[in-house]
PDB file of C-alpha atoms in Angstrom:
ATOM      1  CA  MET A   1      40.344   7.370  75.470  1.00  0.00           C
ATOM      2  CA  LYS A   2      36.995   8.859  76.404  1.00  0.00           C
ATOM      3  CA  SER A   3      33.920   6.876  75.431  1.00  0.00           C
ATOM      4  CA  ARG A   4      30.897   8.671  74.004  1.00  0.00           C
ATOM      5  CA  GLN A   5      28.093   9.221  76.495  1.00  0.00           C
ATOM      6  CA  ILE A   6      24.951   7.158  76.047  1.00  0.00           C
ATOM      7  CA  TYR A   7      21.550   8.140  77.428  1.00  0.00           C
ATOM      8  CA  TRP A   8      18.759   5.982  78.778  1.00  0.00           C
ATOM      9  CA  GLU A   9      16.290   7.126  76.117  1.00  0.00           C
ATOM     10  CA  ASP A  10      18.615   6.007  73.326  1.00  0.00           C
ATOM     11  CA  ILE A  11      18.929   2.420  74.535  1.00  0.00           C
ATOM     12  CA  GLU A  12      16.926  -0.319  72.822  1.00  0.00           C
ATOM     13  CA  VAL A  13      16.053  -3.577  74.555  1.00  0.00           C
ATOM     14  CA  GLU A  14      17.950  -6.466  72.899  1.00  0.00           C
ATOM     15  CA  GLU A  15      20.642  -4.021  71.784  1.00  0.00           C
ATOM     16  CA  GLU A  16      24.120  -5.555  71.866  1.00  0.00           C
ATOM     17  CA  ILE A  17      26.850  -4.265  74.124  1.00  0.00           C
ATOM     18  CA  PRO A  18      29.956  -4.589  71.958  1.00  0.00           C
ATOM     19  CA  GLY A  19      32.633  -5.799  74.364  1.00  0.00           C
ATOM     20  CA  TYR A  20      36.018  -7.090  73.254  1.00  0.00           C
ATOM     21  CA  ASP A  21      38.168 -10.213  73.242  1.00  0.00           C
ATOM     22  CA  MET A  22      41.578 -11.078  74.618  1.00  0.00           C
ATOM     23  CA  GLU A  23      44.026 -13.917  74.415  1.00  0.00           C
ATOM     24  CA  ILE A  24      44.736 -15.855  77.590  1.00  0.00           C
ATOM     25  CA  ASP A  25      48.450 -16.604  77.488  1.00  0.00           C
ATOM     26  CA  ALA A  26      51.387 -16.791  79.872  1.00  0.00           C
ATOM     27  CA  ARG A  27      51.753 -13.008  79.884  1.00  0.00           C
ATOM     28  CA  ARG A  28      48.082 -12.630  80.800  1.00  0.00           C
ATOM     29  CA  MET A  29      48.542 -15.032  83.716  1.00  0.00           C
ATOM     30  CA  VAL A  30      51.360 -12.836  85.035  1.00  0.00           C
ATOM     31  CA  LEU A  31      49.283  -9.682  84.596  1.00  0.00           C
ATOM     32  CA  GLN A  32      46.459 -11.450  86.443  1.00  0.00           C
ATOM     33  CA  LEU A  33      48.653 -12.115  89.473  1.00  0.00           C
ATOM     34  CA  SER A  34      49.933  -8.549  89.520  1.00  0.00           C
ATOM     35  CA  GLY A  35      46.561  -6.948  88.922  1.00  0.00           C
ATOM     36  CA  SER A  36      44.418  -9.044  91.232  1.00  0.00           C
ATOM     37  CA  GLN A  37      47.025  -9.840  93.909  1.00  0.00           C
ATOM     38  CA  ASP A  38      45.236 -13.199  94.136  1.00  0.00           C
ATOM     39  CA  HIS A  39      48.058 -15.632  94.863  1.00  0.00           C
ATOM     40  CA  TYR A  40      45.959 -18.754  95.371  1.00  0.00           C
ATOM     41  CA  PRO A  41      48.042 -21.398  93.535  1.00  0.00           C
ATOM     42  CA  ILE A  42      45.084 -22.818  91.661  1.00  0.00           C
ATOM     43  CA  HIS A  43      45.570 -19.882  89.272  1.00  0.00           C
ATOM     44  CA  PHE A  44      49.249 -20.511  88.451  1.00  0.00           C
ATOM     45  CA  ASP A  45      50.472 -23.895  89.786  1.00  0.00           C
ATOM     46  CA  ARG A  46      49.454 -26.752  87.476  1.00  0.00           C
ATOM     47  CA  ASN A  47      50.282 -29.478  89.994  1.00  0.00           C
ATOM     48  CA  PHE A  48      48.199 -27.782  92.664  1.00  0.00           C
ATOM     49  CA  ALA A  49      45.266 -27.323  90.286  1.00  0.00           C
ATOM     50  CA  ARG A  50      45.427 -30.913  89.024  1.00  0.00           C
ATOM     51  CA  ALA A  51      45.616 -32.350  92.553  1.00  0.00           C
ATOM     52  CA  ALA A  52      42.366 -30.542  93.295  1.00  0.00           C
ATOM     53  CA  GLY A  53      40.761 -32.258  90.289  1.00  0.00           C
ATOM     54  CA  HIS A  54      40.950 -29.434  87.715  1.00  0.00           C
ATOM     55  CA  GLU A  55      42.371 -30.005  84.241  1.00  0.00           C
ATOM     56  CA  ASP A  56      44.669 -27.000  84.475  1.00  0.00           C
ATOM     57  CA  VAL A  57      45.159 -23.609  86.078  1.00  0.00           C
ATOM     58  CA  PHE A  58      42.442 -21.095  85.261  1.00  0.00           C
ATOM     59  CA  MET A  59      41.713 -17.381  85.447  1.00  0.00           C
ATOM     60  CA  SER A  60      40.572 -16.078  88.808  1.00  0.00           C
ATOM     61  CA  SER A  61      37.242 -14.598  89.801  1.00  0.00           C
ATOM     62  CA  GLY A  62      38.911 -11.214  90.346  1.00  0.00           C
ATOM     63  CA  PHE A  63      40.254 -11.268  86.793  1.00  0.00           C
ATOM     64  CA  THR A  64      36.921 -12.385  85.332  1.00  0.00           C
ATOM     65  CA  GLU A  65      35.046  -9.718  87.266  1.00  0.00           C
ATOM     66  CA  ALA A  66      37.455  -7.055  85.963  1.00  0.00           C
ATOM     67  CA  ALA A  67      36.933  -8.303  82.408  1.00  0.00           C
ATOM     68  CA  LEU A  68      33.150  -7.996  82.629  1.00  0.00           C
ATOM     69  CA  VAL A  69      33.184  -4.723  84.568  1.00  0.00           C
ATOM     70  CA  ARG A  70      35.167  -3.327  81.630  1.00  0.00           C
ATOM     71  CA  VAL A  71      32.413  -4.372  79.186  1.00  0.00           C
ATOM     72  CA  ILE A  72      29.976  -2.198  81.121  1.00  0.00           C
ATOM     73  CA  THR A  73      32.216   0.759  81.996  1.00  0.00           C
ATOM     74  CA  ASP A  74      33.493   1.039  78.386  1.00  0.00           C
ATOM     75  CA  TRP A  75      29.865   1.141  77.229  1.00  0.00           C
ATOM     76  CA  MET A  76      28.046   3.244  79.832  1.00  0.00           C
ATOM     77  CA  GLY A  77      30.296   6.326  79.628  1.00  0.00           C
ATOM     78  CA  ASP A  78      31.517   8.600  82.395  1.00  0.00           C
ATOM     79  CA  GLU A  79      28.033   9.520  83.556  1.00  0.00           C
ATOM     80  CA  GLY A  80      26.816   5.940  83.947  1.00  0.00           C
ATOM     81  CA  TRP A  81      26.852   4.064  87.230  1.00  0.00           C
ATOM     82  CA  LEU A  82      27.250   0.298  87.576  1.00  0.00           C
ATOM     83  CA  ARG A  83      24.841  -0.280  90.431  1.00  0.00           C
ATOM     84  CA  LYS A  84      25.139  -4.066  90.618  1.00  0.00           C
ATOM     85  CA  LEU A  85      26.919  -6.897  88.838  1.00  0.00           C
ATOM     86  CA  ARG A  86      26.348 -10.609  89.401  1.00  0.00           C
ATOM     87  CA  LEU A  87      28.544 -13.274  87.802  1.00  0.00           C
ATOM     88  CA  GLU A  88      28.380 -17.054  87.855  1.00  0.00           C
ATOM     89  CA  LEU A  89      31.794 -18.626  87.298  1.00  0.00           C
ATOM     90  CA  ARG A  90      30.506 -21.873  85.795  1.00  0.00           C
ATOM     91  CA  ARG A  91      33.367 -22.864  83.513  1.00  0.00           C
ATOM     92  CA  GLN A  92      36.997 -21.937  83.192  1.00  0.00           C
ATOM     93  CA  ASN A  93      39.072 -19.661  80.978  1.00  0.00           C
ATOM     94  CA  ARG A  94      42.567 -21.065  80.567  1.00  0.00           C
ATOM     95  CA  ILE A  95      45.841 -20.489  78.756  1.00  0.00           C
ATOM     96  CA  GLY A  96      45.272 -20.964  75.033  1.00  0.00           C
ATOM     97  CA  ASP A  97      41.715 -19.631  75.148  1.00  0.00           C
ATOM     98  CA  THR A  98      40.405 -16.512  73.483  1.00  0.00           C
ATOM     99  CA  MET A  99      38.122 -14.929  76.050  1.00  0.00           C
ATOM    100  CA  VAL A 100      35.288 -12.965  74.480  1.00  0.00           C
ATOM    101  CA  CYS A 101      33.430 -10.566  76.791  1.00  0.00           C
ATOM    102  CA  LYS A 102      30.222  -8.834  75.763  1.00  0.00           C
ATOM    103  CA  GLY A 103      26.599  -8.193  76.638  1.00  0.00           C
ATOM    104  CA  ARG A 104      23.054  -7.384  75.615  1.00  0.00           C
ATOM    105  CA  VAL A 105      20.366  -5.060  76.995  1.00  0.00           C
ATOM    106  CA  ALA A 106      17.631  -7.122  78.663  1.00  0.00           C
ATOM    107  CA  SER A 107      15.255  -4.418  79.902  1.00  0.00           C
ATOM    108  CA  LYS A 108      14.999  -0.766  80.899  1.00  0.00           C
ATOM    109  CA  TYR A 109      12.881   0.930  83.533  1.00  0.00           C
ATOM    110  CA  VAL A 110      12.695   3.857  85.946  1.00  0.00           C
ATOM    111  CA  GLN A 111      12.847   3.180  89.662  1.00  0.00           C
ATOM    112  CA  ASP A 112      12.925   5.794  92.413  1.00  0.00           C
ATOM    113  CA  GLY A 113      13.825   8.420  89.820  1.00  0.00           C
ATOM    114  CA  ASP A 114      16.818   6.464  88.496  1.00  0.00           C
ATOM    115  CA  HIS A 115      16.929   5.330  84.882  1.00  0.00           C
ATOM    116  CA  TYR A 116      17.979   1.674  84.907  1.00  0.00           C
ATOM    117  CA  VAL A 117      19.157  -0.599  82.154  1.00  0.00           C
ATOM    118  CA  GLU A 118      19.390  -4.278  83.027  1.00  0.00           C
ATOM    119  CA  CYS A 119      21.927  -6.152  80.924  1.00  0.00           C
ATOM    120  CA  GLU A 120      23.063  -9.690  80.311  1.00  0.00           C
ATOM    121  CA  VAL A 121      26.847  -9.872  80.270  1.00  0.00           C
ATOM    122  CA  TRP A 122      29.030 -12.868  79.729  1.00  0.00           C
ATOM    123  CA  ALA A 123      32.470 -14.255  78.978  1.00  0.00           C
ATOM    124  CA  GLU A 124      32.864 -17.097  76.508  1.00  0.00           C
ATOM    125  CA  ASN A 125      35.678 -18.999  74.853  1.00  0.00           C
ATOM    126  CA  GLN A 126      36.128 -21.348  71.904  1.00  0.00           C
ATOM    127  CA  ARG A 127      36.383 -24.476  74.103  1.00  0.00           C
ATOM    128  CA  GLU A 128      33.461 -24.105  76.464  1.00  0.00           C
ATOM    129  CA  GLY A 129      31.098 -21.525  74.977  1.00  0.00           C
ATOM    130  CA  ILE A 130      29.734 -19.282  77.715  1.00  0.00           C
ATOM    131  CA  THR A 131      31.892 -19.707  80.801  1.00  0.00           C
ATOM    132  CA  THR A 132      30.612 -16.840  82.919  1.00  0.00           C
ATOM    133  CA  PRO A 133      27.026 -15.664  82.545  1.00  0.00           C
ATOM    134  CA  GLY A 134      26.149 -12.518  84.428  1.00  0.00           C
ATOM    135  CA  ARG A 135      23.717  -9.694  84.873  1.00  0.00           C
ATOM    136  CA  ALA A 136      24.407  -5.993  85.325  1.00  0.00           C
ATOM    137  CA  TRP A 137      22.148  -3.230  86.564  1.00  0.00           C
ATOM    138  CA  VAL A 138      23.282   0.133  85.210  1.00  0.00           C
ATOM    139  CA  ILE A 139      21.963   3.635  85.908  1.00  0.00           C
ATOM    140  CA  LEU A 140      22.294   5.896  82.880  1.00  0.00           C
ATOM    141  CA  PRO A 141      21.799   9.632  82.543  1.00  0.00           C
ATOM    142  CA  SER A 142      18.500  10.714  81.083  1.00  0.00           C
ATOM    143  CA  ARG A 143      18.095  13.364  78.409  1.00  0.00           C
ATOM    144  CA  GLU A 144      15.401  14.773  80.687  1.00  0.00           C
ATOM    145  CA  GLY A 145      18.150  15.658  83.094  1.00  0.00           C
ATOM    146  CA  SER A 146      17.959  13.146  85.916  1.00  0.00           C
ATOM    147  CA  GLN A 147      21.267  11.588  86.766  1.00  0.00           C
ATOM    148  CA  ARG A 148      22.495   9.669  89.721  1.00  0.00           C
TER     149      ARG A 148
ATOM    150  CA  MET B   1      28.723 -40.113 103.609  1.00  0.00           C
ATOM    151  CA  THR B   2      32.483 -40.468 103.952  1.00  0.00           C
ATOM    152  CA  SER B   3      33.029 -38.321 107.024  1.00  0.00           C
ATOM    153  CA  ASN B   4      31.356 -37.382 110.274  1.00  0.00           C
ATOM    154  CA  TYR B   5      30.873 -33.757 109.248  1.00  0.00           C
ATOM    155  CA  ASP B   6      27.722 -32.320 110.860  1.00  0.00           C
ATOM    156  CA  ILE B   7      26.398 -29.618 108.522  1.00  0.00           C
ATOM    157  CA  GLU B   8      23.441 -28.742 110.760  1.00  0.00           C
ATOM    158  CA  LYS B   9      25.746 -28.031 113.678  1.00  0.00           C
ATOM    159  CA  VAL B  10      27.981 -25.866 111.469  1.00  0.00           C
ATOM    160  CA  ARG B  11      24.992 -23.946 110.105  1.00  0.00           C
ATOM    161  CA  ALA B  12      23.686 -23.259 113.604  1.00  0.00           C
ATOM    162  CA  GLU B  13      27.045 -21.961 114.773  1.00  0.00           C
ATOM    163  CA  TYR B  14      28.268 -19.963 111.770  1.00  0.00           C
ATOM    164  CA  ILE B  15      25.367 -18.473 109.788  1.00  0.00           C
ATOM    165  CA  GLY B  16      25.209 -14.796 110.719  1.00  0.00           C
ATOM    166  CA  LYS B  17      28.683 -14.769 112.245  1.00  0.00           C
ATOM    167  CA  GLU B  18      30.695 -11.601 111.515  1.00  0.00           C
ATOM    168  CA  THR B  19      34.389 -10.780 111.584  1.00  0.00           C
ATOM    169  CA  PRO B  20      35.554  -7.676 113.454  1.00  0.00           C
ATOM    170  CA  PRO B  21      36.048  -4.671 111.136  1.00  0.00           C
ATOM    171  CA  VAL B  22      39.432  -4.398 109.411  1.00  0.00           C
ATOM    172  CA  LEU B  23      40.933  -1.097 108.246  1.00  0.00           C
ATOM    173  CA  GLY B  24      42.609  -1.413 104.863  1.00  0.00           C
ATOM    174  CA  ARG B  25      46.400  -1.415 105.038  1.00  0.00           C
ATOM    175  CA  TYR B  26      46.725   1.513 102.620  1.00  0.00           C
ATOM    176  CA  ALA B  27      44.496   4.166 101.095  1.00  0.00           C
ATOM    177  CA  ALA B  28      43.093   3.527  97.625  1.00  0.00           C
ATOM    178  CA  GLU B  29      46.049   4.275  95.343  1.00  0.00           C
ATOM    179  CA  HIS B  30      46.726   4.936  91.667  1.00  0.00           C
ATOM    180  CA  ASP B  31      49.177   2.136  90.982  1.00  0.00           C
ATOM    181  CA  PRO B  32      47.121  -0.863  92.162  1.00  0.00           C
ATOM    182  CA  ILE B  33      44.259   0.531  90.053  1.00  0.00           C
ATOM    183  CA  ARG B  34      46.615   0.780  87.071  1.00  0.00           C
ATOM    184  CA  ARG B  35      47.759  -2.831  87.538  1.00  0.00           C
ATOM    185  CA  TYR B  36      44.161  -3.974  87.899  1.00  0.00           C
ATOM    186  CA  CYS B  37      43.211  -2.219  84.647  1.00  0.00           C
ATOM    187  CA  HIS B  38      46.313  -3.522  82.877  1.00  0.00           C
ATOM    188  CA  MET B  39      45.337  -7.177  83.314  1.00  0.00           C
ATOM    189  CA  VAL B  40      42.212  -6.681  81.165  1.00  0.00           C
ATOM    190  CA  GLU B  41      43.593  -3.847  78.990  1.00  0.00           C
ATOM    191  CA  ASP B  42      41.162  -1.337  80.455  1.00  0.00           C
ATOM    192  CA  ARG B  43      42.180   2.154  79.268  1.00  0.00           C
ATOM    193  CA  ASN B  44      39.350   4.112  80.870  1.00  0.00           C
ATOM    194  CA  PRO B  45      40.775   7.534  81.859  1.00  0.00           C
ATOM    195  CA  LEU B  46      38.399   7.772  84.829  1.00  0.00           C
ATOM    196  CA  PHE B  47      40.523   5.030  86.407  1.00  0.00           C
ATOM    197  CA  LEU B  48      43.945   5.922  84.999  1.00  0.00           C
ATOM    198  CA  ASP B  49      44.339   9.638  84.337  1.00  0.00           C
ATOM    199  CA  ALA B  50      44.506  11.856  87.426  1.00  0.00           C
ATOM    200  CA  HIS B  51      43.894  15.087  85.489  1.00  0.00           C
ATOM    201  CA  TYR B  52      40.932  13.588  83.668  1.00  0.00           C
ATOM    202  CA  GLY B  53      39.503  12.344  86.963  1.00  0.00           C
ATOM    203  CA  GLU B  54      39.792  15.772  88.566  1.00  0.00           C
ATOM    204  CA  LYS B  55      37.665  17.256  85.810  1.00  0.00           C
ATOM    205  CA  SER B  56      35.087  14.460  85.937  1.00  0.00           C
ATOM    206  CA  ARG B  57      31.918  14.522  88.014  1.00  0.00           C
ATOM    207  CA  TYR B  58      33.824  12.618  90.716  1.00  0.00           C
ATOM    208  CA  GLY B  59      36.545  15.260  91.052  1.00  0.00           C
ATOM    209  CA  ALA B  60      39.133  12.502  91.471  1.00  0.00           C
ATOM    210  CA  THR B  61      40.441   9.284  89.992  1.00  0.00           C
ATOM    211  CA  VAL B  62      38.028   6.488  90.894  1.00  0.00           C
ATOM    212  CA  CYS B  63      38.363   2.703  91.104  1.00  0.00           C
ATOM    213  CA  PRO B  64      36.657   0.489  88.567  1.00  0.00           C
ATOM    214  CA  PRO B  65      33.399  -0.555  90.274  1.00  0.00           C
ATOM    215  CA  ALA B  66      34.617  -4.061  91.041  1.00  0.00           C
ATOM    216  CA  GLY B  67      34.187  -5.853  94.343  1.00  0.00           C
ATOM    217  CA  TRP B  68      37.553  -7.574  94.127  1.00  0.00           C
ATOM    218  CA  LEU B  69      39.472  -4.283  93.958  1.00  0.00           C
ATOM    219  CA  ALA B  70      37.350  -2.773  96.745  1.00  0.00           C
ATOM    220  CA  MET B  71      38.143  -5.777  98.944  1.00  0.00           C
ATOM    221  CA  TYR B  72      41.842  -5.315  98.177  1.00  0.00           C
ATOM    222  CA  PHE B  73      41.847  -1.714  99.403  1.00  0.00           C
ATOM    223  CA  ALA B  74      39.615  -2.613 102.362  1.00  0.00           C
ATOM    224  CA  GLY B  75      41.828  -5.439 103.555  1.00  0.00           C
ATOM    225  CA  LEU B  76      45.377  -6.156 104.626  1.00  0.00           C
ATOM    226  CA  GLY B  77      46.577  -7.545 101.285  1.00  0.00           C
ATOM    227  CA  PRO B  78      48.789 -10.558 100.725  1.00  0.00           C
ATOM    228  CA  TRP B  79      51.981  -9.127 102.163  1.00  0.00           C
ATOM    229  CA  PRO B  80      53.257  -8.932 104.898  1.00  0.00           C
ATOM    230  CA  PRO B  81      51.245 -12.054 105.727  1.00  0.00           C
ATOM    231  CA  THR B  82      48.444 -11.745 108.229  1.00  0.00           C
ATOM    232  CA  ILE B  83      45.627 -13.938 109.347  1.00  0.00           C
ATOM    233  CA  GLU B  84      42.773 -12.456 107.376  1.00  0.00           C
ATOM    234  CA  PRO B  85      40.476 -15.293 106.353  1.00  0.00           C
ATOM    235  CA  LEU B  86      38.075 -14.766 103.504  1.00  0.00           C
ATOM    236  CA  LEU B  87      35.357 -15.582 105.988  1.00  0.00           C
ATOM    237  CA  PRO B  88      35.084 -16.416 109.662  1.00  0.00           C
ATOM    238  CA  ILE B  89      36.721 -19.821 109.568  1.00  0.00           C
ATOM    239  CA  VAL B  90      33.869 -22.186 108.813  1.00  0.00           C
ATOM    240  CA  PRO B  91      34.967 -25.768 109.429  1.00  0.00           C
ATOM    241  CA  THR B  92      34.806 -27.889 106.268  1.00  0.00           C
ATOM    242  CA  PRO B  93      35.952 -31.415 105.358  1.00  0.00           C
ATOM    243  CA  GLY B  94      38.196 -29.996 102.599  1.00  0.00           C
ATOM    244  CA  ARG B  95      40.558 -27.044 102.257  1.00  0.00           C
ATOM    245  CA  ARG B  96      40.470 -26.404  98.498  1.00  0.00           C
ATOM    246  CA  PHE B  97      38.032 -23.780  97.331  1.00  0.00           C
ATOM    247  CA  VAL B  98      36.663 -22.173  94.210  1.00  0.00           C
ATOM    248  CA  ASN B  99      34.725 -18.915  93.992  1.00  0.00           C
ATOM    249  CA  LEU B 100      31.582 -19.636  91.969  1.00  0.00           C
ATOM    250  CA  VAL B 101      29.402 -16.544  92.278  1.00  0.00           C
ATOM    251  CA  VAL B 102      30.449 -12.907  92.611  1.00  0.00           C
ATOM    252  CA  GLU B 103      27.874 -10.218  93.214  1.00  0.00           C
ATOM    253  CA  THR B 104      28.809  -6.596  93.873  1.00  0.00           C
ATOM    254  CA  GLU B 105      26.394  -3.835  94.759  1.00  0.00           C
ATOM    255  CA  ASN B 106      27.881  -0.364  94.421  1.00  0.00           C
ATOM    256  CA  PHE B 107      26.548   2.545  96.442  1.00  0.00           C
ATOM    257  CA  LYS B 108      29.309   5.198  96.336  1.00  0.00           C
ATOM    258  CA  PRO B 109      32.386   5.710  94.153  1.00  0.00           C
ATOM    259  CA  ILE B 110      35.760   4.734  95.640  1.00  0.00           C
ATOM    260  CA  LYS B 111      38.219   7.581  95.058  1.00  0.00           C
ATOM    261  CA  VAL B 112      42.000   7.574  95.224  1.00  0.00           C
ATOM    262  CA  GLY B 113      42.857   8.556  98.787  1.00  0.00           C
ATOM    263  CA  ASP B 114      39.808   6.900 100.369  1.00  0.00           C
ATOM    264  CA  ARG B 115      40.504   4.760 103.440  1.00  0.00           C
ATOM    265  CA  LEU B 116      38.316   1.703 103.279  1.00  0.00           C
ATOM    266  CA  SER B 117      37.410  -0.780 105.962  1.00  0.00           C
ATOM    267  CA  SER B 118      35.520  -4.034 105.791  1.00  0.00           C
ATOM    268  CA  LYS B 119      33.679  -6.577 107.821  1.00  0.00           C
ATOM    269  CA  LYS B 120      32.644 -10.020 106.687  1.00  0.00           C
ATOM    270  CA  ARG B 121      29.587 -12.056 107.457  1.00  0.00           C
ATOM    271  CA  VAL B 122      28.552 -15.640 106.780  1.00  0.00           C
ATOM    272  CA  ALA B 123      25.201 -15.432 104.982  1.00  0.00           C
ATOM    273  CA  ASP B 124      24.681 -19.149 104.373  1.00  0.00           C
ATOM    274  CA  VAL B 125      26.389 -22.537 104.596  1.00  0.00           C
ATOM    275  CA  TYR B 126      25.092 -25.712 103.009  1.00  0.00           C
ATOM    276  CA  GLN B 127      26.296 -29.011 101.659  1.00  0.00           C
ATOM    277  CA  LYS B 128      25.862 -30.075  98.030  1.00  0.00           C
ATOM    278  CA  ALA B 129      27.846 -32.640  96.057  1.00  0.00           C
ATOM    279  CA  ILE B 130      30.086 -31.566  93.183  1.00  0.00           C
ATOM    280  CA  ARG B 131      31.925 -33.745  90.670  1.00  0.00           C
ATOM    281  CA  LEU B 132      35.105 -33.579  92.741  1.00  0.00           C
ATOM    282  CA  ASP B 133      33.645 -34.180  96.176  1.00  0.00           C
ATOM    283  CA  PRO B 134      30.302 -35.645  97.299  1.00  0.00           C
ATOM    284  CA  GLU B 135      30.573 -33.680 100.543  1.00  0.00           C
ATOM    285  CA  ALA B 136      31.515 -30.254  99.238  1.00  0.00           C
ATOM    286  CA  VAL B 137      30.473 -27.343 101.429  1.00  0.00           C
ATOM    287  CA  TRP B 138      29.086 -24.134  99.934  1.00  0.00           C
ATOM    288  CA  ILE B 139      29.624 -20.883 101.808  1.00  0.00           C
ATOM    289  CA  VAL B 140      27.920 -17.609 100.946  1.00  0.00           C
ATOM    290  CA  GLY B 141      29.853 -14.694 102.400  1.00  0.00           C
ATOM    291  CA  GLU B 142      29.194 -10.976 102.417  1.00  0.00           C
ATOM    292  CA  THR B 143      31.858  -8.293 102.656  1.00  0.00           C
ATOM    293  CA  ILE B 144      30.544  -4.892 103.660  1.00  0.00           C
ATOM    294  CA  ILE B 145      32.976  -2.122 102.677  1.00  0.00           C
ATOM    295  CA  SER B 146      32.850   1.401 104.088  1.00  0.00           C
ATOM    296  CA  ASN B 147      34.868   4.548 103.518  1.00  0.00           C
ATOM    297  CA  GLN B 148      36.431   7.010 105.982  1.00  0.00           C
ATOM    298  CA  ASP B 149      33.062   8.752 106.348  1.00  0.00           C
ATOM    299  CA  ASP B 150      31.366   5.515 107.447  1.00  0.00           C
ATOM    300  CA  GLU B 151      29.439   5.385 104.190  1.00  0.00           C
ATOM    301  CA  VAL B 152      28.916   1.889 102.799  1.00  0.00           C
ATOM    302  CA  VAL B 153      30.535   2.043  99.354  1.00  0.00           C
ATOM    303  CA  CYS B 154      29.772  -1.516  98.286  1.00  0.00           C
ATOM    304  CA  ILE B 155      28.671  -4.948  99.414  1.00  0.00           C
ATOM    305  CA  VAL B 156      30.308  -7.967  97.835  1.00  0.00           C
ATOM    306  CA  ARG B 157      28.697 -11.408  98.016  1.00  0.00           C
ATOM    307  CA  ASN B 158      30.706 -14.473  97.093  1.00  0.00           C
ATOM    308  CA  THR B 159      29.648 -18.093  96.949  1.00  0.00           C
ATOM    309  CA  TYR B 160      32.581 -20.404  97.563  1.00  0.00           C
ATOM    310  CA  VAL B 161      32.567 -24.164  97.213  1.00  0.00           C
ATOM    311  CA  VAL B 162      35.071 -25.778  99.577  1.00  0.00           C
ATOM    312  CA  HIS B 163      36.102 -29.323  98.712  1.00  0.00           C
ATOM    313  CA  ARG B 164      38.639 -32.068  99.288  1.00  0.00           C
ATOM    314  CA  THR B 165      41.265 -33.215  96.806  1.00  0.00           C
ATOM    315  CA  LEU B 166      40.558 -36.382  94.834  1.00  0.00           C
ATOM    316  CA  GLN B 167      43.093 -38.214  97.012  1.00  0.00           C
ATOM    317  CA  GLU B 168      41.402 -37.008 100.190  1.00  0.00           C
ATOM    318  CA  VAL B 169      37.992 -38.149  98.936  1.00  0.00           C
ATOM    319  CA  ALA B 170      39.378 -41.582  98.009  1.00  0.00           C
ATOM    320  CA  ALA B 171      41.109 -41.928 101.378  1.00  0.00           C
ATOM    321  CA  ALA B 172      37.937 -40.984 103.266  1.00  0.00           C
ATOM    322  CA  GLN B 173      35.887 -43.446 101.235  1.00  0.00           C
ATOM    323  CA  ALA B 174      38.402 -46.225 101.912  1.00  0.00           C
ATOM    324  CA  LYS B 175      38.398 -45.424 105.629  1.00  0.00           C
ATOM    325  CA  MET B 176      34.608 -45.482 105.851  1.00  0.00           C
ATOM    326  CA  GLY B 177      34.546 -48.762 103.910  1.00  0.00           C
ATOM    327  CA  LYS B 178      36.760 -50.369 106.527  1.00  0.00           C
ATOM    328  CA  ALA B 179      34.749 -48.995 109.461  1.00  0.00           C
TER     329      ALA B 179
END
């Protein structure tokens, strides 16, 4: 599936970045271990997680980063470049949650010839609200021809 | 305080400390990228379709621009086991940790076939209480990842909080109460 290409000039500040949602279930936990290769037991061993003071096992930072990178890469198209992404893992996404990942354009500007869009991105769920606020700096192609 | 941990001494010794460079065990490969995409149902052909990638501006399949995946290809991976600490081993009262902030700056695409290497640096260490542990230690680490042409492809910054278990905190408090 190829996403349509967006251009810097077409982006409006405050515009929503659509994103997607996914169920966190046992299958997702297994996919997380395979995909991230993060075998720290806090992400799959309930006794280990509870001994450390957590209510339950929770999704890893590698998984959460992948989820929010996808929000941006699905949106920016093949010619976009994710220059920087910063995430704060403040609350947890756990089995039974629906994790919703999306974003919003915060500002746009030109710097050193690159056409930047700065975006808020976040993951949220029905239990905690926003669990992972973040910010992404994306370079988009310009209709005037400049492209990273 | 429930321990004799000296944060100022640790800061003086470890901030700025770097690990020696590590060459990733394997080149960046299709299948780990596929598994990484699978966990979040990412179907982007730039990451998954070799023919599509060849015709793209990159001329190859590329990795999703994610620090975690870059660190995987730039490291020794979980198996066979090796001593590859996340950071130069900063002494802490506890051994449990949680990654609280992830920041990745991307400079160059990572293509299938690239050989990545990494070095790690302690950017900051400080002590700040959390709900689980009044003496939790926060460590800010940087991983600088380069390709086979010595180009820095990305820098990943993580903030870890390292803490004790509830039992360990209670035991330390009881011990200090008796002292």
